């Protein structure tokens, strides 16, 4: 169990109350105690750090002249025309010409051909085959065959025998 904070000695309590009243001028008795007790000296420093101080004011025109002062301290930068001589400009022009020519020729190489391959012409009338029809119900065909009369059935068989076999 923690009984709470430890009690302060009377000299420290009196010094802390003097520091709370005025951290700049706590009095001669408190200053004598501050020379001996480091905990009370640290407490005085904390109180002094919490004191409000007036903001330092900048002189008139300080921020308006600041960019000019900074630029004067920087070394001057040479112009681009002085750094890039005639040989550099010639190399840049040659590189630009090479890239342009390469892009032009690459575009010509990937054109669509003049002659395109086509499939042979299909007959206009195609026989529709129900054999390859996906999801076709085969029961409908069987029902149609079963519904034929005996004469129609014989005619259908003769026609199927006479028809050539389909090739795949």
mmCIF file of C-alpha atoms in Angstrom:
data_model
loop_
_atom_site.group_PDB
_atom_site.id
_atom_site.type_symbol
_atom_site.label_atom_id
_atom_site.label_comp_id
_atom_site.label_asym_id
_atom_site.label_seq_id
_atom_site.Cartn_x
_atom_site.Cartn_y
_atom_site.Cartn_z
ATOM 1 C CA UNK A 1 0.000 0.000 0.000
ATOM 2 C CA UNK A 2 1.127 3.494 -0.858
ATOM 3 C CA UNK A 3 0.488 5.877 2.046
ATOM 4 C CA UNK A 4 0.787 8.886 -0.257
ATOM 5 C CA UNK A 5 3.454 11.510 -0.847
ATOM 6 C CA UNK A 6 6.216 11.886 1.710
ATOM 7 C CA UNK A 7 5.967 14.933 3.973
ATOM 8 C CA UNK A 8 8.265 17.846 3.097
ATOM 9 C CA UNK A 9 10.684 19.288 5.636
ATOM 10 C CA UNK A 10 9.601 22.641 7.044
ATOM 11 C CA UNK A 11 12.495 24.516 5.414
ATOM 12 C CA UNK A 12 11.585 23.138 1.956
ATOM 13 C CA UNK A 13 7.875 23.893 2.441
ATOM 14 C CA UNK A 14 8.650 27.497 3.443
ATOM 15 C CA UNK A 15 11.034 27.922 0.489
ATOM 16 C CA UNK A 16 8.514 26.488 -2.012
ATOM 17 C CA UNK A 17 5.781 28.816 -0.759
ATOM 18 C CA UNK A 18 8.193 31.762 -1.147
ATOM 19 C CA UNK A 19 9.068 30.616 -4.691
ATOM 20 C CA UNK A 20 5.370 30.314 -5.586
ATOM 21 C CA UNK A 21 4.801 33.859 -4.401
ATOM 22 C CA UNK A 22 7.757 35.368 -6.327
ATOM 23 C CA UNK A 23 10.236 33.091 -8.138
ATOM 24 C CA UNK A 24 12.589 35.999 -8.985
ATOM 25 C CA UNK A 25 12.925 37.393 -5.428
ATOM 26 C CA UNK A 26 11.989 34.619 -2.958
ATOM 27 C CA UNK A 27 13.747 36.316 0.014
ATOM 28 C CA UNK A 28 17.088 35.921 1.813
ATOM 29 C CA UNK A 29 16.060 32.852 3.877
ATOM 30 C CA UNK A 30 14.775 31.040 0.772
ATOM 31 C CA UNK A 31 17.898 31.951 -1.241
ATOM 32 C CA UNK A 32 20.130 30.533 1.504
ATOM 33 C CA UNK A 33 18.081 27.307 1.407
ATOM 34 C CA UNK A 34 18.254 27.161 -2.411
ATOM 35 C CA UNK A 35 22.080 27.084 -2.247
ATOM 36 C CA UNK A 36 21.902 23.921 -0.109
ATOM 37 C CA UNK A 37 18.817 22.043 -1.451
ATOM 38 C CA UNK A 38 18.970 20.998 -5.122
ATOM 39 C CA UNK A 39 15.308 19.864 -5.223
ATOM 40 C CA UNK A 40 14.105 23.331 -4.257
ATOM 41 C CA UNK A 41 16.532 24.923 -6.745
ATOM 42 C CA UNK A 42 15.066 22.757 -9.522
ATOM 43 C CA UNK A 43 11.557 23.737 -8.441
ATOM 44 C CA UNK A 44 12.552 27.417 -8.726
ATOM 45 C CA UNK A 45 13.889 26.828 -12.242
ATOM 46 C CA UNK A 46 10.567 25.159 -13.186
ATOM 47 C CA UNK A 47 8.615 28.130 -11.842
ATOM 48 C CA UNK A 48 10.866 30.548 -13.735
ATOM 49 C CA UNK A 49 10.373 28.548 -16.971
ATOM 50 C CA UNK A 50 6.614 28.861 -16.567
ATOM 51 C CA UNK A 51 6.730 32.640 -16.258
ATOM 52 C CA UNK A 52 5.191 34.517 -19.159
ATOM 53 C CA UNK A 53 7.623 36.687 -21.032
ATOM 54 C CA UNK A 54 6.896 39.261 -23.680
ATOM 55 C CA UNK A 55 7.614 38.181 -27.236
ATOM 56 C CA UNK A 56 10.675 39.750 -28.800
ATOM 57 C CA UNK A 57 9.620 42.152 -31.518
ATOM 58 C CA UNK A 58 11.360 42.225 -34.880
ATOM 59 C CA UNK A 59 12.543 45.596 -36.163
ATOM 60 C CA UNK A 60 10.383 47.353 -38.735
ATOM 61 C CA UNK A 61 10.833 45.944 -42.249
ATOM 62 C CA UNK A 62 12.786 42.899 -41.051
ATOM 63 C CA UNK A 63 10.694 40.289 -42.865
ATOM 64 C CA UNK A 64 10.331 42.410 -46.023
ATOM 65 C CA UNK A 65 14.125 42.635 -46.442
ATOM 66 C CA UNK A 66 14.812 39.011 -45.425
ATOM 67 C CA UNK A 67 14.625 37.415 -48.945
ATOM 68 C CA UNK A 68 17.049 40.000 -50.350
ATOM 69 C CA UNK A 69 19.537 39.436 -47.537
ATOM 70 C CA UNK A 70 19.422 35.668 -48.063
ATOM 71 C CA UNK A 71 19.875 35.992 -51.840
ATOM 72 C CA UNK A 72 22.900 38.270 -51.350
ATOM 73 C CA UNK A 73 24.575 35.566 -49.259
ATOM 74 C CA UNK A 74 24.113 32.864 -51.928
ATOM 75 C CA UNK A 75 26.763 32.481 -54.666
ATOM 76 C CA UNK A 76 25.672 33.682 -58.124
ATOM 77 C CA UNK A 77 24.456 30.974 -60.506
ATOM 78 C CA UNK A 78 25.870 30.961 -64.041
ATOM 79 C CA UNK A 79 23.364 31.272 -66.880
ATOM 80 C CA UNK A 80 22.445 28.183 -68.923
ATOM 81 C CA UNK A 81 23.898 29.540 -72.163
ATOM 82 C CA UNK A 82 27.321 29.799 -70.532
ATOM 83 C CA UNK A 83 27.293 26.251 -69.253
ATOM 84 C CA UNK A 84 26.176 24.587 -72.517
ATOM 85 C CA UNK A 85 28.578 25.223 -75.382
ATOM 86 C CA UNK A 86 28.094 24.696 -79.106
ATOM 87 C CA UNK A 87 29.221 21.087 -78.841
ATOM 88 C CA UNK A 88 26.489 20.425 -76.250
ATOM 89 C CA UNK A 89 23.824 21.971 -78.463
ATOM 90 C CA UNK A 90 25.018 19.856 -81.420
ATOM 91 C CA UNK A 91 24.862 16.685 -79.302
ATOM 92 C CA UNK A 92 21.344 17.564 -78.141
ATOM 93 C CA UNK A 93 20.204 18.159 -81.742
ATOM 94 C CA UNK A 94 21.725 14.846 -82.891
ATOM 95 C CA UNK A 95 20.003 12.994 -80.054
ATOM 96 C CA UNK A 96 16.672 14.623 -80.893
ATOM 97 C CA UNK A 97 17.077 13.709 -84.574
ATOM 98 C CA UNK A 98 17.955 10.084 -83.743
ATOM 99 C CA UNK A 99 14.960 9.670 -81.413
ATOM 100 C CA UNK A 100 12.586 11.264 -83.924
ATOM 101 C CA UNK A 101 13.824 9.106 -86.804
ATOM 102 C CA UNK A 102 13.624 5.953 -84.698
ATOM 103 C CA UNK A 103 10.065 6.738 -83.644
ATOM 104 C CA UNK A 104 9.047 7.460 -87.234
ATOM 105 C CA UNK A 105 10.497 4.194 -88.536
ATOM 106 C CA UNK A 106 8.992 2.219 -85.668
ATOM 107 C CA UNK A 107 5.576 3.630 -86.561
ATOM 108 C CA UNK A 108 6.020 2.635 -90.204
ATOM 109 C CA UNK A 109 7.020 -0.910 -89.247
ATOM 110 C CA UNK A 110 3.846 -1.499 -87.240
ATOM 111 C CA UNK A 111 1.321 -0.445 -89.876
ATOM 112 C CA UNK A 112 -1.568 -2.677 -90.868
ATOM 113 C CA UNK A 113 -0.806 -4.831 -93.922
ATOM 114 C CA UNK A 114 -2.179 -3.893 -97.332
ATOM 115 C CA UNK A 115 -3.439 -7.436 -98.032
ATOM 116 C CA UNK A 116 -5.329 -9.280 -95.364
ATOM 117 C CA UNK A 117 -5.973 -13.002 -95.228
ATOM 118 C CA UNK A 118 -9.634 -13.978 -95.622
ATOM 119 C CA UNK A 119 -11.528 -17.204 -95.151
ATOM 120 C CA UNK A 120 -12.900 -19.045 -98.197
ATOM 121 C CA UNK A 121 -16.374 -17.939 -99.163
ATOM 122 C CA UNK A 122 -19.096 -19.934 -97.472
ATOM 123 C CA UNK A 123 -22.182 -21.118 -99.345
ATOM 124 C CA UNK A 124 -25.186 -18.848 -98.933
ATOM 125 C CA UNK A 125 -27.492 -21.558 -97.697
ATOM 126 C CA UNK A 126 -26.084 -23.684 -94.926
ATOM 127 C CA UNK A 127 -27.752 -26.721 -93.496
ATOM 128 C CA UNK A 128 -28.390 -26.086 -89.850
ATOM 129 C CA UNK A 129 -27.196 -28.940 -87.726
ATOM 130 C CA UNK A 130 -28.817 -29.578 -84.395
ATOM 131 C CA UNK A 131 -26.144 -32.121 -83.497
ATOM 132 C CA UNK A 132 -23.647 -29.548 -82.291
ATOM 133 C CA UNK A 133 -26.180 -27.232 -80.683
ATOM 134 C CA UNK A 134 -25.301 -26.839 -77.006
ATOM 135 C CA UNK A 135 -28.005 -27.151 -74.384
ATOM 136 C CA UNK A 136 -30.392 -28.696 -76.940
ATOM 137 C CA UNK A 137 -33.258 -30.736 -75.593
ATOM 138 C CA UNK A 138 -33.097 -34.173 -77.326
ATOM 139 C CA UNK A 139 -36.475 -35.205 -75.976
ATOM 140 C CA UNK A 140 -38.227 -32.853 -78.394
ATOM 141 C CA UNK A 141 -36.738 -34.708 -81.388
ATOM 142 C CA UNK A 142 -37.692 -38.099 -79.968
ATOM 143 C CA UNK A 143 -41.235 -36.891 -79.341
ATOM 144 C CA UNK A 144 -41.552 -35.725 -82.971
ATOM 145 C CA UNK A 145 -40.370 -39.112 -84.299
ATOM 146 C CA UNK A 146 -42.750 -41.008 -82.036
ATOM 147 C CA UNK A 147 -45.653 -38.854 -83.154
ATOM 148 C CA UNK A 148 -45.207 -39.903 -86.853
ATOM 149 C CA UNK A 149 -47.608 -42.284 -88.471
ATOM 150 C CA UNK A 150 -46.231 -45.593 -89.868
ATOM 151 C CA UNK A 151 -46.323 -44.252 -93.478
ATOM 152 C CA UNK A 152 -44.472 -41.075 -92.521
ATOM 153 C CA UNK A 153 -41.932 -43.160 -90.613
ATOM 154 C CA UNK A 154 -41.205 -45.317 -93.687
ATOM 155 C CA UNK A 155 -40.789 -42.182 -95.842
ATOM 156 C CA UNK A 156 -38.385 -40.683 -93.316
ATOM 157 C CA UNK A 157 -36.267 -43.862 -93.225
ATOM 158 C CA UNK A 158 -36.081 -43.994 -97.039
ATOM 159 C CA UNK A 159 -35.002 -40.370 -97.172
ATOM 160 C CA UNK A 160 -32.325 -40.952 -94.510
ATOM 161 C CA UNK A 161 -30.958 -43.977 -96.370
ATOM 162 C CA UNK A 162 -30.785 -42.041 -99.648
ATOM 163 C CA UNK A 163 -29.034 -38.974 -98.111
ATOM 164 C CA UNK A 164 -25.196 -39.038 -98.120
ATOM 165 C CA UNK A 165 -23.472 -39.315 -94.729
ATOM 166 C CA UNK A 166 -22.291 -35.960 -93.336
ATOM 167 C CA UNK A 167 -18.535 -35.459 -93.128
ATOM 168 C CA UNK A 168 -16.888 -33.817 -90.198
#
